[in-house]
Tab-separated table of N, CA and C in Angstrom:
chain	number	residue	atom	x	y	z
B	1	MET	N	150.870	-29.013	-18.121
B	1	MET	CA	151.646	-28.481	-18.412
B	1	MET	C	150.913	-26.981	-19.600
B	2	ALA	N	149.571	-27.483	-19.700
B	2	ALA	CA	148.947	-26.450	-20.491
B	2	ALA	C	148.432	-25.513	-19.519
B	3	VAL	N	147.851	-26.074	-18.479
B	3	VAL	CA	147.698	-25.003	-17.150
B	3	VAL	C	148.969	-23.778	-16.919
B	4	PHE	N	150.121	-24.140	-16.964
B	4	PHE	CA	151.487	-23.558	-16.901
B	4	PHE	C	151.815	-22.753	-18.278
B	5	GLY	N	151.632	-23.055	-19.229
B	5	GLY	CA	151.890	-22.787	-20.429
B	5	GLY	C	151.094	-21.659	-20.715
B	6	VAL	N	149.259	-21.020	-20.342
B	6	VAL	CA	148.329	-20.404	-20.554
B	6	VAL	C	148.731	-19.499	-19.320
B	7	LEU	N	149.278	-19.873	-18.355
B	7	LEU	CA	149.914	-18.638	-16.959
B	7	LEU	C	150.544	-18.206	-17.526
B	8	ALA	N	152.091	-18.749	-18.316
B	8	ALA	CA	153.185	-17.982	-18.335
B	8	ALA	C	152.805	-16.996	-19.749
B	9	ALA	N	151.658	-17.227	-20.196
B	9	ALA	CA	151.659	-16.373	-21.637
B	9	ALA	C	150.809	-15.273	-21.067
B	10	GLY	N	149.867	-14.921	-19.577
B	10	GLY	CA	150.019	-14.115	-19.112
B	10	GLY	C	150.870	-13.425	-18.770
B	11	VAL	N	151.985	-14.020	-18.337
B	11	VAL	CA	153.091	-13.202	-17.244
B	11	VAL	C	153.699	-12.641	-18.562
B	12	VAL	N	154.143	-13.231	-19.670
B	12	VAL	CA	154.937	-12.916	-20.740
B	12	VAL	C	154.027	-11.691	-21.603
B	13	LEU	N	152.863	-11.767	-21.528
B	13	LEU	CA	151.600	-10.130	-21.816
B	13	LEU	C	152.085	-9.401	-20.952
B	14	VAL	N	152.108	-9.369	-19.657
B	14	VAL	CA	152.157	-8.433	-18.413
B	14	VAL	C	154.407	-8.150	-18.909
B	15	LEU	N	154.675	-8.681	-18.750
B	15	LEU	CA	156.099	-7.994	-19.361
B	15	LEU	C	156.447	-7.453	-20.570
B	16	LEU	N	155.966	-7.860	-21.798
B	16	LEU	CA	155.696	-7.304	-22.933
B	16	LEU	C	154.565	-6.376	-23.417
B	17	GLU	N	154.110	-6.114	-22.161
B	17	GLU	CA	152.889	-5.332	-22.406
B	17	GLU	C	153.315	-3.835	-23.360
B	18	ARG	N	154.191	-2.965	-23.104
B	18	ARG	CA	154.393	-2.392	-23.954
B	18	ARG	C	154.486	-2.170	-25.563
B	19	GLY	N	155.506	-3.386	-25.898
B	19	GLY	CA	155.853	-3.872	-26.894
B	19	GLY	C	154.020	-4.396	-27.865
B	20	TYR	N	153.147	-4.701	-27.031
B	20	TYR	CA	151.752	-5.387	-27.475
B	20	TYR	C	150.971	-4.052	-27.524
B	21	ARG	N	151.362	-2.636	-26.885
B	21	ARG	CA	150.560	-1.661	-26.980
B	21	ARG	C	150.870	-0.855	-28.323
B	22	GLU	N	152.564	-1.399	-28.747
B	22	GLU	CA	152.787	-0.646	-29.724
B	22	GLU	C	152.247	-1.409	-31.222
B	23	LEU	N	151.771	-2.686	-30.672
B	23	LEU	CA	150.867	-3.634	-32.130
B	23	LEU	C	149.136	-3.202	-31.908
B	24	GLU	N	148.822	-2.528	-31.177
B	24	GLU	CA	147.519	-2.080	-30.802
B	24	GLU	C	147.521	-0.622	-31.459
B	25	VAL	N	148.286	0.090	-31.511
B	25	VAL	CA	148.461	1.173	-31.756
B	25	VAL	C	148.388	0.700	-33.145
B	26	GLN	N	149.437	0.104	-33.917
B	26	GLN	CA	149.525	0.021	-35.432
B	26	GLN	C	148.493	-0.552	-36.028
B	27	LEU	N	147.867	-1.367	-35.705
B	27	LEU	CA	146.401	-2.056	-35.735
B	27	LEU	C	145.263	-0.523	-36.091
B	28	ALA	N	145.190	-0.029	-34.913
B	28	ALA	CA	144.109	1.268	-34.925
B	28	ALA	C	144.632	2.094	-36.454
B	29	GLY	N	145.761	1.915	-36.264
B	29	GLY	CA	146.434	3.093	-37.273
B	29	GLY	C	145.686	2.597	-38.852
B	30	LEU	N	146.472	1.311	-39.124
B	30	LEU	CA	145.680	0.350	-40.076
B	30	LEU	C	144.133	0.340	-40.586
B	31	ILE	N	143.643	0.491	-39.300
B	31	ILE	CA	142.153	0.409	-39.506
B	31	ILE	C	141.210	2.326	-39.941
B	32	LEU	N	142.592	3.222	-39.194
B	32	LEU	CA	141.758	4.306	-39.689
B	32	LEU	C	142.295	4.344	-40.940
B	33	ARG	N	143.143	3.933	-41.563
B	33	ARG	CA	144.061	4.286	-43.050
B	33	ARG	C	142.485	3.981	-44.019
B	34	VAL	N	142.123	2.997	-43.186
B	34	VAL	CA	141.226	2.691	-44.316
B	34	VAL	C	139.640	2.840	-44.262
B	35	ILE	N	139.571	3.792	-43.473
B	35	ILE	CA	138.060	4.357	-43.001
B	35	ILE	C	137.825	5.702	-43.240
B	36	THR	N	139.365	6.061	-43.363
B	36	THR	CA	139.255	7.852	-42.989
B	36	THR	C	139.848	7.992	-43.984
B	37	SER	N	139.908	9.566	-44.609
B	37	SER	CA	141.086	10.070	-45.494
B	37	SER	C	141.494	11.005	-45.513
B	38	SER	N	141.679	11.783	-43.937
B	38	SER	CA	142.265	13.031	-43.407
B	38	SER	C	143.364	12.836	-42.839
B	39	GLY	N	144.263	11.656	-43.214
B	39	GLY	CA	145.540	11.756	-42.580
B	39	GLY	C	145.685	10.429	-41.462
B	40	VAL	N	146.441	10.049	-41.381
B	40	VAL	CA	146.934	9.314	-40.129
B	40	VAL	C	148.306	9.325	-39.880
B	41	TYR	N	148.772	8.967	-38.601
B	41	TYR	CA	150.049	8.724	-38.277
B	41	TYR	C	150.292	7.980	-37.221
B	42	VAL	N	151.286	7.074	-37.434
B	42	VAL	CA	151.190	6.541	-35.939
B	42	VAL	C	152.477	6.536	-35.377
B	43	ALA	N	152.988	6.338	-34.459
B	43	ALA	CA	154.175	6.909	-33.615
B	43	ALA	C	154.120	5.758	-32.529
B	44	GLY	N	154.538	4.736	-33.235
B	44	GLY	CA	154.627	3.014	-32.382
B	44	GLY	C	155.310	2.885	-31.211
B	45	ASP	N	156.761	3.816	-31.296
B	45	ASP	CA	157.480	3.903	-30.284
B	45	ASP	C	156.776	4.888	-29.278
B	46	ARG	N	156.109	5.724	-29.119
B	46	ARG	CA	155.663	6.302	-28.263
B	46	ARG	C	154.088	5.657	-27.960
B	47	GLU	N	153.766	4.398	-28.990
B	47	GLU	CA	152.139	4.137	-28.537
B	47	GLU	C	151.050	5.553	-28.847
B	48	SER	N	151.524	5.749	-30.041
B	48	SER	CA	150.369	6.899	-30.552
B	48	SER	C	149.841	6.501	-32.036
B	49	VAL	N	148.547	7.624	-32.312
B	49	VAL	CA	148.126	7.195	-33.375
B	49	VAL	C	147.222	8.841	-33.633
B	50	TYR	N	147.796	9.470	-34.436
B	50	TYR	CA	147.934	10.769	-35.023
B	50	TYR	C	146.740	10.793	-36.166
B	51	PHE	N	145.615	11.167	-36.052
B	51	PHE	CA	144.496	11.192	-37.360
B	51	PHE	C	143.903	12.901	-37.514
B	52	GLY	N	143.179	13.008	-38.594
B	52	GLY	CA	142.639	14.381	-38.822
B	52	GLY	C	143.762	15.357	-39.315
B	53	LEU	N	144.816	14.625	-39.938
B	53	LEU	CA	146.206	15.712	-40.251
B	53	LEU	C	145.955	16.806	-41.300
B	54	SER	N	144.956	16.291	-41.993
B	54	SER	CA	144.558	17.144	-43.258
B	54	SER	C	143.333	17.572	-42.748
B	55	SER	N	142.986	18.100	-41.607
B	55	SER	CA	142.028	18.611	-41.080
B	55	SER	C	142.285	20.287	-40.617
B	56	ASP	N	141.524	20.935	-39.697
B	56	ASP	CA	141.745	21.836	-39.054
B	56	ASP	C	142.108	21.523	-37.621
B	57	THR	N	142.088	20.447	-36.998
B	57	THR	CA	141.916	19.280	-35.705
B	57	THR	C	142.269	18.143	-35.656
B	58	PRO	N	143.408	18.600	-36.079
B	58	PRO	CA	144.530	16.998	-35.989
B	58	PRO	C	144.720	16.712	-34.643
B	59	PHE	N	144.195	16.046	-34.100
B	59	PHE	CA	144.297	15.228	-32.974
B	59	PHE	C	145.555	13.932	-32.668
B	60	GLY	N	145.937	13.523	-31.593
B	60	GLY	CA	146.991	12.122	-31.325
B	60	GLY	C	146.197	11.617	-30.026
B	61	LEU	N	146.045	9.911	-30.063
B	61	LEU	CA	145.901	9.758	-28.978
B	61	LEU	C	146.769	8.547	-28.531
B	62	ARG	N	147.065	8.614	-27.301
B	62	ARG	CA	148.506	8.093	-26.501
B	62	ARG	C	147.395	6.885	-25.901
B	63	MET	N	148.307	5.796	-26.520
B	63	MET	CA	146.868	4.151	-25.652
B	63	MET	C	148.702	3.994	-24.300
B	64	THR	N	147.798	4.503	-22.949
B	64	THR	CA	148.263	4.038	-21.831
B	64	THR	C	148.077	2.674	-21.289
B	65	PRO	N	149.058	2.388	-20.507
B	65	PRO	CA	148.772	0.896	-20.166
B	65	PRO	C	147.109	0.478	-19.813
B	66	GLU	N	146.514	1.478	-18.935
B	66	GLU	CA	145.238	1.477	-18.767
B	66	GLU	C	144.308	1.188	-19.800
B	67	CYS	N	144.618	1.694	-20.928
B	67	CYS	CA	143.585	1.639	-22.573
B	67	CYS	C	143.770	0.404	-23.166
B	68	SER	N	145.156	-0.378	-22.685
B	68	SER	CA	145.535	-1.699	-23.860
B	68	SER	C	144.392	-2.960	-23.756
B	69	SER	N	144.334	-3.455	-24.825
B	69	SER	CA	143.195	-4.722	-23.705
B	69	SER	C	144.106	-6.057	-23.374
B	70	VAL	N	145.243	-5.890	-23.158
B	70	VAL	CA	146.441	-6.855	-22.371
B	70	VAL	C	145.849	-6.703	-21.086
B	71	PHE	N	144.309	-6.062	-20.371
B	71	PHE	CA	144.368	-6.184	-19.152
B	71	PHE	C	143.000	-6.686	-18.965
B	72	LEU	N	142.133	-6.883	-20.273
B	72	LEU	CA	141.194	-7.714	-20.537
B	72	LEU	C	141.566	-8.985	-21.033
B	73	LEU	N	142.208	-9.119	-21.206
B	73	LEU	CA	143.044	-10.594	-21.603
B	73	LEU	C	143.373	-11.257	-20.194
B	74	LEU	N	144.018	-10.867	-19.279
B	74	LEU	CA	144.264	-11.473	-18.231
B	74	LEU	C	143.041	-12.240	-17.994
B	75	PRO	N	141.884	-12.056	-17.436
B	75	PRO	CA	140.753	-12.934	-16.606
B	75	PRO	C	140.502	-13.679	-17.892
B	76	LEU	N	140.847	-13.747	-18.846
B	76	LEU	CA	140.357	-15.204	-19.991
B	76	LEU	C	141.498	-16.491	-19.926
B	77	LEU	N	142.858	-15.380	-19.777
B	77	LEU	CA	143.720	-16.924	-19.839
B	77	LEU	C	144.178	-16.882	-18.182
B	78	LEU	N	143.025	-16.259	-17.261
B	78	LEU	CA	142.904	-17.225	-15.828
B	78	LEU	C	142.086	-18.112	-15.925
B	79	VAL	N	140.765	-18.001	-16.603
B	79	VAL	CA	139.723	-18.630	-16.866
B	79	VAL	C	140.439	-19.846	-17.135
B	80	THR	N	140.884	-19.605	-18.231
B	80	THR	CA	141.229	-21.040	-19.089
B	80	THR	C	142.365	-22.162	-18.222
B	81	ALA	N	142.870	-21.075	-17.971
B	81	ALA	CA	143.808	-22.080	-16.731
B	81	ALA	C	143.356	-23.068	-15.547
B	82	VAL	N	142.002	-22.078	-15.257
B	82	VAL	CA	141.478	-22.996	-14.336
B	82	VAL	C	140.640	-23.997	-15.231
B	83	MET	N	139.776	-23.725	-15.420
B	83	MET	CA	139.043	-25.072	-16.795
B	83	MET	C	139.947	-25.893	-16.724
B	84	LEU	N	141.338	-25.680	-17.577
B	84	LEU	CA	142.380	-26.760	-17.989
B	84	LEU	C	142.526	-27.244	-16.563
B	85	TRP	N	142.830	-27.297	-15.653
B	85	TRP	CA	143.447	-27.916	-14.402
B	85	TRP	C	142.303	-28.431	-14.176
B	86	PHE	N	140.931	-28.306	-13.819
B	86	PHE	CA	139.963	-29.571	-13.948
B	86	PHE	C	139.298	-30.268	-14.809
B	87	ARG	N	139.838	-29.613	-16.262
B	87	ARG	CA	138.923	-30.296	-17.291
B	87	ARG	C	140.309	-30.408	-18.106
B	88	PRO	N	141.216	-31.245	-17.902
B	88	PRO	CA	142.823	-30.848	-18.998
B	88	PRO	C	141.985	-31.982	-20.338
B	89	GLN	N	140.912	-32.793	-20.475
B	89	GLN	CA	140.357	-33.058	-21.407
B	89	GLN	C	139.684	-32.731	-22.776
B	90	ASN	N	139.245	-31.001	-22.300
B	90	ASN	CA	138.934	-30.238	-23.114
B	90	ASN	C	139.833	-29.114	-23.433
B	91	ALA	N	141.013	-29.522	-23.675
B	91	ALA	CA	142.264	-28.352	-23.958
B	91	ALA	C	141.431	-28.157	-25.434
B	92	ARG	N	141.230	-29.003	-26.092
B	92	ARG	CA	141.651	-28.487	-27.076
B	92	ARG	C	139.959	-27.635	-27.669
B	93	ARG	N	139.095	-27.625	-26.808
B	93	ARG	CA	138.032	-26.751	-27.062
B	93	ARG	C	138.211	-25.143	-26.336
B	94	LEU	N	139.050	-25.483	-25.177
B	94	LEU	CA	139.164	-24.445	-24.513
B	94	LEU	C	140.238	-23.522	-25.120
B	95	PHE	N	141.037	-24.456	-25.295
B	95	PHE	CA	142.393	-23.385	-26.741
B	95	PHE	C	141.718	-22.321	-27.754
B	96	PHE	N	140.522	-23.399	-28.513
B	96	PHE	CA	139.766	-22.937	-29.649
B	96	PHE	C	138.634	-21.635	-28.965
B	97	SER	N	138.137	-21.939	-27.461
B	97	SER	CA	137.145	-20.561	-27.407
B	97	SER	C	138.652	-19.385	-26.360
B	98	LEU	N	139.474	-19.791	-25.869
B	98	LEU	CA	140.061	-18.841	-25.773
B	98	LEU	C	140.912	-17.793	-27.151
B	99	GLY	N	141.288	-18.756	-28.160
B	99	GLY	CA	141.635	-17.801	-29.440
B	99	GLY	C	140.463	-16.796	-30.126
B	100	ILE	N	139.286	-17.353	-30.210
B	100	ILE	CA	137.964	-16.351	-30.410
B	100	ILE	C	137.754	-15.182	-29.828
B	101	SER	N	137.510	-15.614	-28.106
B	101	SER	CA	137.901	-14.490	-27.029
B	101	SER	C	138.789	-13.814	-27.463
B	102	VAL	N	139.636	-13.954	-27.899
B	102	VAL	CA	141.199	-12.728	-27.829
B	102	VAL	C	140.920	-12.008	-28.833
B	103	ILE	N	140.353	-12.728	-29.921
B	103	ILE	CA	140.028	-11.818	-31.442
B	103	ILE	C	139.172	-10.912	-30.902
B	104	ALA	N	137.579	-11.362	-30.123
B	104	ALA	CA	136.904	-10.374	-29.834
B	104	ALA	C	137.432	-9.181	-28.692
B	105	VAL	N	138.125	-9.879	-27.755
B	105	VAL	CA	138.693	-8.709	-26.932
B	105	VAL	C	139.665	-7.578	-27.786
B	106	ILE	N	140.611	-7.840	-28.818
B	106	ILE	CA	141.316	-7.145	-29.748
B	106	ILE	C	140.184	-6.437	-30.027
B	107	LEU	N	139.291	-6.858	-30.932
B	107	LEU	CA	138.772	-6.107	-31.566
B	107	LEU	C	137.293	-5.073	-31.300
B	108	VAL	N	137.469	-5.414	-30.155
B	108	VAL	CA	136.477	-4.872	-28.764
B	108	VAL	C	137.334	-3.335	-28.612
B	109	ASN	N	138.066	-3.317	-28.282
B	109	ASN	CA	139.575	-2.208	-27.994
B	109	ASN	C	139.516	-1.722	-29.069
B	110	GLN	N	139.610	-2.019	-30.357
B	110	GLN	CA	139.259	-1.351	-31.482
B	110	GLN	C	138.628	-0.675	-31.863
B	111	LEU	N	137.206	-0.929	-31.563
B	111	LEU	CA	136.285	-0.301	-31.208
B	111	LEU	C	136.231	0.733	-30.686
B	112	ARG	N	136.857	0.695	-29.534
B	112	ARG	CA	136.708	1.555	-28.578
B	112	ARG	C	137.681	2.657	-29.008
B	113	ILE	N	138.539	2.240	-29.708
B	113	ILE	CA	139.589	3.704	-30.212
B	113	ILE	C	138.656	4.407	-31.720
B	114	LEU	N	138.254	3.136	-31.773
B	114	LEU	CA	136.873	4.015	-33.430
B	114	LEU	C	136.116	4.901	-32.601
B	115	THR	N	135.507	4.539	-31.709
B	115	THR	CA	134.392	5.215	-31.075
B	115	THR	C	135.035	6.757	-30.363
B	116	ILE	N	136.443	7.078	-30.092
B	116	ILE	CA	136.731	7.849	-29.503
B	116	ILE	C	137.090	9.196	-30.494
B	117	VAL	N	137.749	8.191	-31.935
B	117	VAL	CA	138.029	8.851	-33.299
B	117	VAL	C	136.794	9.628	-33.980
B	118	GLY	N	135.656	8.993	-33.430
B	118	GLY	CA	134.604	9.471	-34.341
B	118	GLY	C	133.913	10.414	-33.799
B	119	LEU	N	134.028	10.396	-32.182
B	119	LEU	CA	133.723	11.663	-31.818
B	119	LEU	C	134.019	12.463	-31.198
B	120	VAL	N	135.388	12.696	-31.185
B	120	VAL	CA	136.256	13.678	-31.377
B	120	VAL	C	136.098	14.247	-32.773
B	121	ASN	N	136.006	13.611	-33.835
B	121	ASN	CA	135.879	14.117	-35.306
B	121	ASN	C	134.376	14.701	-34.982
B	122	GLY	N	133.393	13.945	-34.689
B	122	GLY	CA	131.589	14.822	-34.735
B	122	GLY	C	131.609	15.904	-33.785
B	123	LEU	N	131.800	16.034	-32.323
B	123	LEU	CA	131.934	16.504	-31.152
B	123	LEU	C	132.987	18.004	-31.296
B	124	GLY	N	133.996	17.526	-31.788
B	124	GLY	CA	135.184	18.492	-31.388
B	124	GLY	C	136.332	17.548	-30.366
B	125	THR	N	137.308	18.421	-30.280
B	125	THR	CA	138.425	17.908	-29.373
B	125	THR	C	138.444	17.504	-28.159
B	126	ASP	N	137.812	18.617	-26.878
B	126	ASP	CA	137.631	18.408	-25.729
B	126	ASP	C	135.897	17.790	-25.574
B	127	GLU	N	134.753	17.844	-26.361
B	127	GLU	CA	133.743	17.460	-26.200
B	127	GLU	C	133.771	15.883	-26.187
B	128	GLY	N	134.392	15.683	-27.622
B	128	GLY	CA	133.896	14.165	-28.350
B	128	GLY	C	135.506	13.245	-27.034
B	129	TYR	N	136.896	13.877	-26.752
B	129	TYR	CA	137.325	13.047	-26.328
B	129	TYR	C	136.927	12.484	-24.803
B	130	TYR	N	136.139	13.724	-23.903
B	130	TYR	CA	135.512	13.461	-22.823
B	130	TYR	C	134.786	12.460	-23.330
B	131	TRP	N	133.363	12.470	-24.164
B	131	TRP	CA	132.365	11.473	-23.891
B	131	TRP	C	132.708	10.216	-24.544
B	132	GLY	N	133.912	10.229	-25.401
B	132	GLY	CA	134.397	9.002	-26.652
B	132	GLY	C	135.441	7.785	-25.320
B	133	HIS	N	135.853	8.976	-24.334
B	133	HIS	CA	137.202	8.218	-23.537
B	133	HIS	C	136.808	7.737	-22.449
B	134	THR	N	135.485	8.704	-21.629
B	134	THR	CA	135.421	8.693	-20.628
B	134	THR	C	134.503	8.058	-20.925
B	135	LEU	N	132.806	8.172	-21.421
B	135	LEU	CA	131.910	7.769	-21.307
B	135	LEU	C	131.507	6.680	-22.201
B	136	LEU	N	131.520	6.886	-23.504
B	136	LEU	CA	131.074	5.876	-24.270
B	136	LEU	C	132.230	4.774	-24.242
B	137	GLY	N	133.555	5.116	-24.805
B	137	GLY	CA	134.693	3.975	-24.502
B	137	GLY	C	134.975	3.120	-23.559
B	138	SER	N	134.668	3.778	-22.211
B	138	SER	CA	134.650	2.489	-21.124
B	138	SER	C	133.317	1.473	-20.944
B	139	MET	N	132.399	2.621	-21.435
B	139	MET	CA	130.904	1.309	-21.980
B	139	MET	C	131.476	0.343	-22.949
B	140	VAL	N	132.078	0.473	-24.010
B	140	VAL	CA	132.636	-0.524	-24.822
B	140	VAL	C	133.180	-1.640	-24.450
B	141	SER	N	134.217	-0.943	-23.452
B	141	SER	CA	135.314	-2.009	-22.899
B	141	SER	C	134.507	-2.909	-22.075
B	142	VAL	N	133.738	-2.139	-21.454
B	142	VAL	CA	133.130	-2.827	-20.172
B	142	VAL	C	132.347	-4.074	-20.883
B	143	LEU	N	131.324	-3.302	-21.260
B	143	LEU	CA	130.230	-4.612	-22.387
B	143	LEU	C	131.151	-5.512	-23.305
B	144	GLY	N	131.966	-5.067	-23.926
B	144	GLY	CA	132.902	-5.886	-24.653
B	144	GLY	C	133.508	-7.011	-24.134
B	145	GLY	N	134.472	-6.436	-22.777
B	145	GLY	CA	134.805	-7.991	-22.089
B	145	GLY	C	134.101	-8.554	-21.660
B	146	ALA	N	133.099	-8.241	-21.290
B	146	ALA	CA	131.583	-9.150	-20.394
B	146	ALA	C	131.418	-9.916	-21.579
B	147	VAL	N	130.613	-9.407	-22.959
B	147	VAL	CA	130.792	-10.372	-24.000
B	147	VAL	C	131.311	-11.601	-24.125
B	148	SER	N	132.611	-10.799	-24.339
B	148	SER	CA	134.155	-11.845	-24.593
B	148	SER	C	133.704	-13.107	-23.091
B	149	LEU	N	134.668	-12.424	-22.892
B	149	LEU	CA	133.912	-13.834	-21.307
B	149	LEU	C	132.841	-14.401	-21.638
B	150	VAL	N	131.771	-14.015	-21.736
B	150	VAL	CA	130.626	-14.708	-21.797
B	150	VAL	C	130.615	-15.931	-22.990
B	151	LEU	N	130.947	-15.264	-24.206
B	151	LEU	CA	131.218	-16.018	-25.315
B	151	LEU	C	132.478	-17.245	-25.016
B	152	PHE	N	133.479	-16.715	-24.375
B	152	PHE	CA	134.309	-17.662	-24.124
B	152	PHE	C	133.722	-19.029	-23.242
B	153	VAL	N	133.022	-18.932	-22.571
B	153	VAL	CA	132.269	-19.630	-21.567
B	153	VAL	C	131.787	-20.534	-22.351
B	154	TRP	N	130.716	-19.760	-22.784
B	154	TRP	CA	129.519	-20.226	-24.002
B	154	TRP	C	130.999	-21.731	-24.827
B	155	LEU	N	131.234	-21.236	-25.790
B	155	LEU	CA	132.231	-22.091	-26.459
B	155	LEU	C	132.848	-23.079	-25.787
B	156	ALA	N	133.439	-22.272	-24.148
B	156	ALA	CA	134.223	-23.690	-23.943
B	156	ALA	C	133.301	-24.753	-23.022
B	157	THR	N	131.546	-24.531	-23.049
B	157	THR	CA	131.479	-25.263	-22.080
B	157	THR	C	130.259	-26.146	-23.008
B	158	ARG	N	129.547	-25.178	-23.786
B	158	ARG	CA	128.835	-26.188	-24.617
B	158	ARG	C	129.036	-27.208	-25.763
B	159	ARG	N	128.457	-28.142	-25.372
B	159	ARG	CA	128.288	-29.274	-26.218
B	159	ARG	C	128.327	-29.690	-27.504
B	160	SER	N	129.292	-30.645	-28.341
B	160	SER	CA	128.582	-30.696	-29.883
B	160	SER	C	128.031	-31.739	-29.576
B	161	LYS	N	127.516	-31.626	-31.262
B	161	LYS	CA	126.050	-32.564	-31.338
B	161	LYS	C	126.635	-33.920	-31.237
B	162	ALA	N	127.530	-34.508	-31.086
B	162	ALA	CA	128.315	-35.937	-31.118
B	162	ALA	C	127.920	-36.119	-29.288
B	163	GLU	N	128.224	-34.949	-28.664
B	163	GLU	CA	128.349	-35.050	-27.037
B	163	GLU	C	127.126	-35.507	-27.091
B	164	LYS	N	126.024	-34.674	-27.338
B	164	LYS	CA	124.690	-34.742	-26.960
B	164	LYS	C	124.314	-35.726	-27.267
B	165	GLN	N	124.467	-36.534	-28.243
B	165	GLN	CA	123.628	-37.559	-28.765
B	165	GLN	C	124.317	-38.784	-27.615
B	166	ALA	N	125.245	-38.651	-27.757
B	166	ALA	CA	126.335	-40.309	-26.633
B	166	ALA	C	125.536	-40.082	-25.475
B	167	ALA	N	125.307	-38.173	-25.000
B	167	ALA	CA	124.771	-38.310	-23.215
B	167	ALA	C	123.170	-39.144	-23.526
B	168	SER	N	122.692	-38.955	-24.499
B	168	SER	CA	121.096	-39.216	-24.657
B	168	SER	C	121.007	-40.796	-24.548
């Protein structure tokens, strides 16, 4: 049942992807409000966050499906389902690992957004967006996704002290 539950969660994420993007944009807006004082507006229904509103160069980011962390979460869900299939006795550890890794992926995507914002503020609209979105933002996503997957596997497969002592 757990395997099908995890796979169903993946299907639900894909089906509700737009609403998920709205939540990601809202989270980005909350973070930006905390770390900037230049004005932030979130248009959740348009999956957009606007920043620098009190500056000479306000800017808006629209989160498209490719920019969402949904598609970074799907491999984690698939790996969890496969591992649950082969080792259902490890369900508790797998769900813990999945939870930590999901948080890591969400934070990585927020870091990507903050990278874009920082570079737009620092280098200007055209150059900052290019470097922030195309190069550094993509690197943050790829490296963060890889780290999240490694973290998941490490947490899911490591043995506790009690297990190590029992094996000795």
